Amino acid sequence: MSVRIISDSSCDIWKLEGLDFVTVPLTISTDERTFVDDDSLDIRELLSYMKKYEGRSYTACPSVQKWMEAYEGADEIYVVCMTSVLSGTYNAAVIAKDMYLEDHPDAKIVVFDTLSTATQQVLFLENLADMVRAGLSFDEICKEGPKFLKDSYLFFAFNSLHNLAQNGRVNKVAASTVGILGLSILGTASKEGTLVTTGKCRGEKKTIQTLYEYIINAGYCGGKVRITHIENPALAEHLADYIRIHYPMADIQIYPSRGLVAFYGEEGGIIIGCDTLDSVVARAVSRLA
Ligand code: X90
């Protein structure tokens, strides 16, 4: 029996060690060009093209057909999608599931809506991978999976919300407060799957301190931290160093973002995902199950 884990390309990772893992790309377009968010995409080129381009730019979720192609050939399929509130990705994956099952009645497919994206989606995928490696059954994983979402958090600091506002993913009032040099806007993924702005701050030091306060208030206590940056490795490293002052054993990993997140987070942006004591306990329990 073959097991496959599939995510949309907003997750920013490429591999889950030892597992069959596939990512299905979203696309980023202008009226002149389309960029597919796969391993051929050059993020630098995408960002510099977007900076110069003056017209409208937008994104599109994977088609039902693309999801069906990704399912092909596997028996037990776990699909992980970004928030269905902000993207049609989840809906397309569910329609593809129903169509795939008509032709492959013995296959098992579950589609998870992370109600988030990026680093929180990475944490979800890692937990899912752990459960698969531990040999949990399909039904057990379907039941345990969503619990991890409740106990992990995502926060971001962006220099611009222009692309989010232009595409109706954040309200224009929140977006209009940025664009002032050196000011970052901070926000989070709500438990309902929306993007919520939570404040603004000036300068790298303040940004790091505030993101650290956010994760501590959310219940972080030294476990996993995943950081995605948009062409800003220094900020990601400094944030990691700051967390390690307080939690020297913290499990931190840093990734450069892929295309979808680079487009919406914009150059210089950073996204952090963390787990909490509850998710550490949930992980231990599902391993024992
Ligand atoms: O279907 C599409 O075209 C994709 C639309 C995606 C819109 C949102 C992308 C956000 C990426 C991450 C910031 C944190 C957001 C939290 C969301 C719940 C940038």
mmCIF file of C-alpha atoms and ligand atoms in Angstrom:
data_model
loop_
_atom_site.group_PDB
_atom_site.id
_atom_site.type_symbol
_atom_site.label_atom_id
_atom_site.label_comp_id
_atom_site.label_asym_id
_atom_site.label_seq_id
_atom_site.Cartn_x
_atom_site.Cartn_y
_atom_site.Cartn_z
ATOM 1 C CA MET A 1 0.000 0.000 0.000
ATOM 2 C CA SER A 2 1.429 3.369 -0.964
ATOM 3 C CA VAL A 3 0.995 6.441 1.200
ATOM 4 C CA ARG A 4 1.386 9.963 -0.180
ATOM 5 C CA ILE A 5 1.309 13.328 1.534
ATOM 6 C CA ILE A 6 0.413 16.264 -0.691
ATOM 7 C CA SER A 7 0.410 19.983 0.066
ATOM 8 C CA ASP A 8 -0.175 23.108 -1.947
ATOM 9 C CA SER A 9 2.927 25.219 -2.564
ATOM 10 C CA SER A 10 2.154 27.716 0.208
ATOM 11 C CA CYS A 11 3.897 25.382 2.663
ATOM 12 C CA ASP A 12 7.432 26.451 1.649
ATOM 13 C CA ILE A 13 8.957 22.985 2.066
ATOM 14 C CA TRP A 14 10.014 20.436 -0.537
ATOM 15 C CA LYS A 15 10.682 17.245 1.405
ATOM 16 C CA LEU A 16 9.384 15.141 4.263
ATOM 17 C CA GLU A 17 12.218 12.744 5.046
ATOM 18 C CA GLY A 18 11.597 9.202 3.891
ATOM 19 C CA LEU A 19 8.040 9.846 2.678
ATOM 20 C CA ASP A 20 6.360 10.255 -0.675
ATOM 21 C CA PHE A 21 5.658 14.004 -0.520
ATOM 22 C CA VAL A 22 4.389 16.097 -3.405
ATOM 23 C CA THR A 23 3.530 19.791 -3.590
ATOM 24 C CA VAL A 24 1.002 21.173 -6.035
ATOM 25 C CA PRO A 25 1.845 24.690 -7.235
ATOM 26 C CA LEU A 26 -0.350 27.759 -7.203
ATOM 27 C CA THR A 27 0.387 30.352 -9.861
ATOM 28 C CA ILE A 28 1.251 34.026 -9.669
ATOM 29 C CA SER A 29 0.342 36.152 -12.681
ATOM 30 C CA THR A 30 0.209 39.549 -14.267
ATOM 31 C CA ASP A 31 -1.545 40.293 -17.542
ATOM 32 C CA GLU A 32 1.765 39.518 -19.254
ATOM 33 C CA ARG A 33 3.330 36.613 -17.408
ATOM 34 C CA THR A 34 2.493 33.602 -15.279
ATOM 35 C CA PHE A 35 4.873 32.139 -12.724
ATOM 36 C CA VAL A 36 4.266 28.566 -11.578
ATOM 37 C CA ASP A 37 5.259 28.054 -7.944
ATOM 38 C CA ASP A 38 7.318 24.923 -8.514
ATOM 39 C CA ASP A 39 11.032 24.122 -8.306
ATOM 40 C CA SER A 40 11.771 26.022 -11.525
ATOM 41 C CA LEU A 41 10.677 29.334 -10.016
ATOM 42 C CA ASP A 42 13.372 31.911 -9.269
ATOM 43 C CA ILE A 43 12.072 33.939 -6.304
ATOM 44 C CA ARG A 44 14.519 36.823 -6.907
ATOM 45 C CA GLU A 45 13.291 37.128 -10.464
ATOM 46 C CA LEU A 46 9.645 36.970 -9.385
ATOM 47 C CA LEU A 47 10.142 39.742 -6.831
ATOM 48 C CA SER A 48 12.122 42.016 -9.108
ATOM 49 C CA TYR A 49 9.641 41.538 -11.949
ATOM 50 C CA MET A 50 6.725 42.358 -9.623
ATOM 51 C CA LYS A 51 8.512 45.447 -8.317
ATOM 52 C CA LYS A 52 8.806 46.871 -11.825
ATOM 53 C CA TYR A 53 5.418 45.761 -13.113
ATOM 54 C CA GLU A 54 2.804 48.458 -12.778
ATOM 55 C CA GLY A 55 -0.393 46.617 -13.648
ATOM 56 C CA ARG A 56 -2.508 44.219 -11.686
ATOM 57 C CA SER A 57 -1.070 41.001 -10.317
ATOM 58 C CA TYR A 58 -2.947 38.049 -8.907
ATOM 59 C CA THR A 59 -2.731 34.369 -7.968
ATOM 60 C CA ALA A 60 -4.692 31.234 -8.767
ATOM 61 C CA CYS A 61 -5.173 28.005 -6.894
ATOM 62 C CA PRO A 62 -4.340 24.638 -8.470
ATOM 63 C CA SER A 63 -7.034 23.269 -10.780
ATOM 64 C CA VAL A 64 -9.065 20.148 -9.967
ATOM 65 C CA GLN A 65 -7.142 18.425 -12.757
ATOM 66 C CA LYS A 66 -3.765 19.234 -11.136
ATOM 67 C CA TRP A 67 -4.933 17.816 -7.821
ATOM 68 C CA MET A 68 -6.173 14.634 -9.525
ATOM 69 C CA GLU A 69 -2.802 14.194 -11.220
ATOM 70 C CA ALA A 70 -1.104 14.490 -7.820
ATOM 71 C CA TYR A 71 -3.363 11.782 -6.346
ATOM 72 C CA GLU A 72 -2.666 9.344 -9.192
ATOM 73 C CA GLY A 73 -1.043 6.088 -8.173
ATOM 74 C CA ALA A 74 -1.336 6.341 -4.378
ATOM 75 C CA ASP A 75 -3.672 4.304 -2.147
ATOM 76 C CA GLU A 76 -3.687 6.358 1.012
ATOM 77 C CA ILE A 77 -3.564 10.089 0.417
ATOM 78 C CA TYR A 78 -3.287 12.952 2.885
ATOM 79 C CA VAL A 79 -3.870 16.356 1.322
ATOM 80 C CA VAL A 80 -2.986 19.523 3.194
ATOM 81 C CA CYS A 81 -4.385 22.854 2.004
ATOM 82 C CA MET A 82 -4.068 26.489 2.952
ATOM 83 C CA THR A 83 -7.033 28.260 4.528
ATOM 84 C CA SER A 84 -10.229 27.774 2.555
ATOM 85 C CA VAL A 85 -11.325 31.248 3.657
ATOM 86 C CA LEU A 86 -8.673 32.961 1.525
ATOM 87 C CA SER A 87 -8.169 30.499 -1.331
ATOM 88 C CA GLY A 88 -10.065 28.056 -3.538
ATOM 89 C CA THR A 89 -7.224 25.535 -3.090
ATOM 90 C CA TYR A 90 -9.092 23.432 -0.525
ATOM 91 C CA ASN A 91 -12.333 23.338 -2.542
ATOM 92 C CA ALA A 92 -10.507 22.248 -5.691
ATOM 93 C CA ALA A 93 -8.732 19.487 -3.748
ATOM 94 C CA VAL A 94 -12.062 18.240 -2.332
ATOM 95 C CA ILE A 95 -13.741 18.169 -5.757
ATOM 96 C CA ALA A 96 -10.701 16.306 -7.106
ATOM 97 C CA LYS A 97 -10.967 13.833 -4.228
ATOM 98 C CA ASP A 98 -14.596 13.023 -5.044
ATOM 99 C CA MET A 99 -13.787 12.578 -8.725
ATOM 100 C CA TYR A 100 -10.713 10.474 -8.016
ATOM 101 C CA LEU A 101 -12.677 8.192 -5.674
ATOM 102 C CA GLU A 102 -15.250 7.519 -8.388
ATOM 103 C CA ASP A 103 -12.529 5.919 -10.495
ATOM 104 C CA HIS A 104 -10.519 4.494 -7.566
ATOM 105 C CA PRO A 105 -13.116 3.309 -5.057
ATOM 106 C CA ASP A 106 -10.518 1.526 -2.906
ATOM 107 C CA ALA A 107 -8.313 4.584 -2.410
ATOM 108 C CA LYS A 108 -8.497 6.601 0.794
ATOM 109 C CA ILE A 109 -8.176 10.375 0.666
ATOM 110 C CA VAL A 110 -8.568 13.029 3.305
ATOM 111 C CA VAL A 111 -8.223 16.753 2.626
ATOM 112 C CA PHE A 112 -7.272 18.943 5.587
ATOM 113 C CA ASP A 113 -8.022 22.670 5.686
ATOM 114 C CA THR A 114 -5.224 24.153 7.820
ATOM 115 C CA LEU A 115 -7.146 27.447 8.215
ATOM 116 C CA SER A 116 -3.648 28.874 7.882
ATOM 117 C CA THR A 117 -0.663 28.568 5.578
ATOM 118 C CA ALA A 118 3.150 28.801 5.387
ATOM 119 C CA THR A 119 4.937 27.925 8.640
ATOM 120 C CA GLN A 120 1.816 26.699 10.425
ATOM 121 C CA GLN A 121 1.162 24.430 7.470
ATOM 122 C CA VAL A 122 4.747 23.147 7.793
ATOM 123 C CA LEU A 123 4.127 22.241 11.439
ATOM 124 C CA PHE A 124 0.935 20.452 10.448
ATOM 125 C CA LEU A 125 2.771 18.512 7.722
ATOM 126 C CA GLU A 126 5.519 17.502 10.137
ATOM 127 C CA ASN A 127 2.989 16.179 12.628
ATOM 128 C CA LEU A 128 1.194 14.328 9.876
ATOM 129 C CA ALA A 129 4.492 12.824 8.708
ATOM 130 C CA ASP A 130 5.272 11.686 12.267
ATOM 131 C CA MET A 131 1.928 9.920 12.489
ATOM 132 C CA VAL A 132 2.454 8.177 9.143
ATOM 133 C CA ARG A 133 5.953 7.092 10.190
ATOM 134 C CA ALA A 134 4.592 5.835 13.519
ATOM 135 C CA GLY A 135 2.205 3.586 11.581
ATOM 136 C CA LEU A 136 -1.092 5.133 12.698
ATOM 137 C CA SER A 137 -4.075 4.023 10.647
ATOM 138 C CA PHE A 138 -5.823 6.284 8.139
ATOM 139 C CA ASP A 139 -8.825 6.673 10.451
ATOM 140 C CA GLU A 140 -6.628 7.547 13.437
ATOM 141 C CA ILE A 141 -4.750 10.173 11.425
ATOM 142 C CA CYS A 142 -8.029 11.688 10.183
ATOM 143 C CA LYS A 143 -9.134 12.025 13.792
ATOM 144 C CA GLU A 144 -5.833 13.229 15.322
ATOM 145 C CA GLY A 145 -4.750 15.597 12.527
ATOM 146 C CA PRO A 146 -7.028 18.565 13.173
ATOM 147 C CA LYS A 147 -6.061 18.658 16.866
ATOM 148 C CA PHE A 148 -2.616 19.984 15.960
ATOM 149 C CA LEU A 149 -4.073 23.025 14.259
ATOM 150 C CA LYS A 150 -5.697 24.187 17.434
ATOM 151 C CA ASP A 151 -2.385 24.160 19.265
ATOM 152 C CA SER A 152 -0.053 25.861 16.800
ATOM 153 C CA TYR A 153 0.191 29.502 15.782
ATOM 154 C CA LEU A 154 1.379 31.716 12.958
ATOM 155 C CA PHE A 155 2.532 35.333 13.182
ATOM 156 C CA PHE A 156 4.040 37.572 10.545
ATOM 157 C CA ALA A 157 5.819 40.891 10.070
ATOM 158 C CA PHE A 158 5.461 42.360 6.574
ATOM 159 C CA ASN A 159 6.759 45.593 5.107
ATOM 160 C CA SER A 160 3.849 45.911 2.727
ATOM 161 C CA LEU A 161 0.319 44.550 2.445
ATOM 162 C CA HIS A 162 -0.072 45.850 -1.078
ATOM 163 C CA ASN A 163 -0.537 42.504 -2.829
ATOM 164 C CA LEU A 164 -2.792 41.151 -0.083
ATOM 165 C CA ALA A 165 -5.023 44.244 -0.268
ATOM 166 C CA GLN A 166 -5.017 44.392 -4.067
ATOM 167 C CA ASN A 167 -6.331 40.820 -4.085
ATOM 168 C CA GLY A 168 -8.917 41.367 -1.374
ATOM 169 C CA ARG A 169 -7.203 39.159 1.238
ATOM 170 C CA VAL A 170 -6.910 41.893 3.843
ATOM 171 C CA ASN A 171 -8.930 45.038 4.318
ATOM 172 C CA LYS A 172 -7.630 48.176 2.670
ATOM 173 C CA VAL A 173 -7.616 50.204 5.884
ATOM 174 C CA ALA A 174 -5.102 47.842 7.458
ATOM 175 C CA ALA A 175 -3.049 47.922 4.277
ATOM 176 C CA SER A 176 -2.975 51.699 4.034
ATOM 177 C CA THR A 177 -1.061 52.092 7.311
ATOM 178 C CA VAL A 178 2.059 50.525 5.806
ATOM 179 C CA GLY A 179 4.353 51.604 3.070
ATOM 180 C CA ILE A 180 5.997 54.069 5.441
ATOM 181 C CA LEU A 181 9.701 53.341 5.425
ATOM 182 C CA GLY A 182 10.893 51.070 8.219
ATOM 183 C CA LEU A 183 7.436 50.265 9.514
ATOM 184 C CA SER A 184 6.332 46.643 9.661
ATOM 185 C CA ILE A 185 2.829 45.431 10.045
ATOM 186 C CA LEU A 186 2.271 42.479 12.315
ATOM 187 C CA GLY A 187 -0.465 39.921 12.114
ATOM 188 C CA THR A 188 -1.632 36.384 12.588
ATOM 189 C CA ALA A 189 -3.864 33.629 11.195
ATOM 190 C CA SER A 190 -7.073 33.565 13.208
ATOM 191 C CA LYS A 191 -8.528 30.226 14.272
ATOM 192 C CA GLU A 192 -11.285 30.917 11.708
ATOM 193 C CA GLY A 193 -8.741 31.017 8.894
ATOM 194 C CA THR A 194 -8.622 34.736 8.240
ATOM 195 C CA LEU A 195 -5.647 37.057 8.196
ATOM 196 C CA VAL A 196 -5.792 39.477 11.105
ATOM 197 C CA THR A 197 -3.482 42.426 11.649
ATOM 198 C CA THR A 198 -2.408 42.880 15.256
ATOM 199 C CA GLY A 199 -0.130 45.905 15.315
ATOM 200 C CA LYS A 200 2.787 47.687 13.757
ATOM 201 C CA CYS A 201 6.287 48.448 14.839
ATOM 202 C CA ARG A 202 9.465 50.131 13.721
ATOM 203 C CA GLY A 203 12.899 48.581 13.361
ATOM 204 C CA GLU A 204 14.309 45.075 13.452
ATOM 205 C CA LYS A 205 14.867 44.920 17.209
ATOM 206 C CA LYS A 206 11.264 45.834 18.004
ATOM 207 C CA THR A 207 9.936 43.425 15.356
ATOM 208 C CA ILE A 208 11.898 40.545 16.875
ATOM 209 C CA GLN A 209 10.855 41.384 20.426
ATOM 210 C CA THR A 210 7.205 41.679 19.449
ATOM 211 C CA LEU A 211 7.122 38.419 17.480
ATOM 212 C CA TYR A 212 8.786 36.746 20.465
ATOM 213 C CA GLU A 213 6.122 38.161 22.813
ATOM 214 C CA TYR A 214 3.428 36.892 20.468
ATOM 215 C CA ILE A 215 4.672 33.311 20.509
ATOM 216 C CA ILE A 216 5.131 33.330 24.296
ATOM 217 C CA ASN A 217 1.608 34.697 24.812
ATOM 218 C CA ALA A 218 0.323 31.998 22.457
ATOM 219 C CA GLY A 219 1.825 29.330 24.736
ATOM 220 C CA TYR A 220 5.187 28.559 23.138
ATOM 221 C CA CYS A 221 7.509 26.903 25.616
ATOM 222 C CA GLY A 222 10.656 25.833 23.846
ATOM 223 C CA GLY A 223 9.314 23.409 21.217
ATOM 224 C CA LYS A 224 9.200 23.785 17.452
ATOM 225 C CA VAL A 225 9.608 27.072 15.624
ATOM 226 C CA ARG A 226 9.528 27.292 11.845
ATOM 227 C CA ILE A 227 10.501 30.564 10.181
ATOM 228 C CA THR A 228 9.954 31.528 6.555
ATOM 229 C CA HIS A 229 11.538 34.677 5.199
ATOM 230 C CA ILE A 230 11.167 36.508 1.933
ATOM 231 C CA GLU A 231 14.738 37.313 0.936
ATOM 232 C CA ASN A 232 15.557 38.292 4.504
ATOM 233 C CA PRO A 233 17.714 35.524 6.035
ATOM 234 C CA ALA A 234 19.361 37.953 8.477
ATOM 235 C CA LEU A 235 16.076 38.831 10.171
ATOM 236 C CA ALA A 236 15.168 35.132 10.397
ATOM 237 C CA GLU A 237 18.560 34.297 11.987
ATOM 238 C CA HIS A 238 18.312 37.174 14.445
ATOM 239 C CA LEU A 239 14.828 36.090 15.481
ATOM 240 C CA ALA A 240 16.086 32.514 15.952
ATOM 241 C CA ASP A 241 19.035 33.785 18.051
ATOM 242 C CA TYR A 242 16.669 35.814 20.218
ATOM 243 C CA ILE A 243 14.462 32.767 20.847
ATOM 244 C CA ARG A 244 17.550 30.676 21.718
ATOM 245 C CA ILE A 245 18.595 33.170 24.400
ATOM 246 C CA HIS A 246 15.426 32.183 26.232
ATOM 247 C CA TYR A 247 15.154 28.576 24.999
ATOM 248 C CA PRO A 248 18.609 27.239 24.087
ATOM 249 C CA MET A 249 17.168 23.853 23.110
ATOM 250 C CA ALA A 250 14.409 25.251 20.872
ATOM 251 C CA ASP A 251 13.847 23.232 17.697
ATOM 252 C CA ILE A 252 14.111 25.996 15.084
ATOM 253 C CA GLN A 253 14.254 25.731 11.314
ATOM 254 C CA ILE A 254 14.475 28.534 8.795
ATOM 255 C CA TYR A 255 13.314 28.369 5.180
ATOM 256 C CA PRO A 256 13.371 30.772 2.253
ATOM 257 C CA SER A 257 9.769 31.186 1.123
ATOM 258 C CA ARG A 258 8.488 29.769 -2.120
ATOM 259 C CA GLY A 259 6.594 31.877 -4.662
ATOM 260 C CA LEU A 260 3.058 32.195 -3.331
ATOM 261 C CA VAL A 261 4.186 33.317 0.098
ATOM 262 C CA ALA A 262 6.882 35.565 -1.426
ATOM 263 C CA PHE A 263 4.240 37.307 -3.541
ATOM 264 C CA TYR A 264 1.872 37.975 -0.634
ATOM 265 C CA GLY A 265 4.445 38.447 2.137
ATOM 266 C CA GLU A 266 6.570 40.678 -0.130
ATOM 267 C CA GLU A 267 10.277 41.322 0.059
ATOM 268 C CA GLY A 268 11.760 41.511 3.553
ATOM 269 C CA GLY A 269 8.769 39.815 5.200
ATOM 270 C CA ILE A 270 8.972 37.073 7.769
ATOM 271 C CA ILE A 271 6.523 34.452 9.049
ATOM 272 C CA ILE A 272 6.908 32.413 12.201
ATOM 273 C CA GLY A 273 5.038 29.276 13.221
ATOM 274 C CA CYS A 274 5.282 27.785 16.674
ATOM 275 C CA ASP A 275 3.852 24.936 18.632
ATOM 276 C CA THR A 276 2.699 25.050 22.246
ATOM 277 C CA LEU A 277 2.811 22.757 25.236
ATOM 278 C CA ASP A 278 -0.565 21.324 24.195
ATOM 279 C CA SER A 279 0.752 20.322 20.782
ATOM 280 C CA VAL A 280 3.809 18.696 22.369
ATOM 281 C CA VAL A 281 1.458 16.617 24.534
ATOM 282 C CA ALA A 282 -0.818 15.812 21.586
ATOM 283 C CA ARG A 283 2.220 14.626 19.618
ATOM 284 C CA ALA A 284 3.367 12.369 22.432
ATOM 285 C CA VAL A 285 -0.114 10.900 22.844
ATOM 286 C CA SER A 286 -0.550 10.161 19.152
ATOM 287 C CA ARG A 287 2.823 8.388 19.137
ATOM 288 C CA LEU A 288 1.683 6.201 22.009
ATOM 289 C CA ALA A 289 -1.698 5.467 20.464
HETATM 290 O O1 X90 B 1 -6.113 31.009 -4.271
HETATM 291 C C1 X90 B 1 -5.225 31.854 -4.353
HETATM 292 O O2 X90 B 1 -5.069 32.525 -5.373
HETATM 293 C C2 X90 B 1 -4.279 32.056 -3.180
HETATM 294 C C3 X90 B 1 -4.662 33.126 -2.269
HETATM 295 C C4 X90 B 1 -3.822 33.214 -1.026
HETATM 296 C C5 X90 B 1 -4.062 34.391 -0.172
HETATM 297 C C6 X90 B 1 -3.359 34.456 1.139
HETATM 298 C C7 X90 B 1 -1.908 34.163 1.132
HETATM 299 C C8 X90 B 1 -1.178 34.590 2.372
HETATM 300 C C9 X90 B 1 0.283 34.286 2.337
HETATM 301 C C10 X90 B 1 0.938 34.503 4.712
HETATM 302 C C11 X90 B 1 0.521 35.451 5.765
HETATM 303 C C12 X90 B 1 -0.241 34.860 6.895
HETATM 304 C C13 X90 B 1 -1.647 34.635 6.504
HETATM 305 C C14 X90 B 1 -2.540 33.975 7.460
HETATM 306 C C15 X90 B 1 -3.724 33.420 6.741
HETATM 307 C C16 X90 B 1 -4.734 32.755 7.540
HETATM 308 C C17 X90 B 1 1.050 35.050 3.339
#
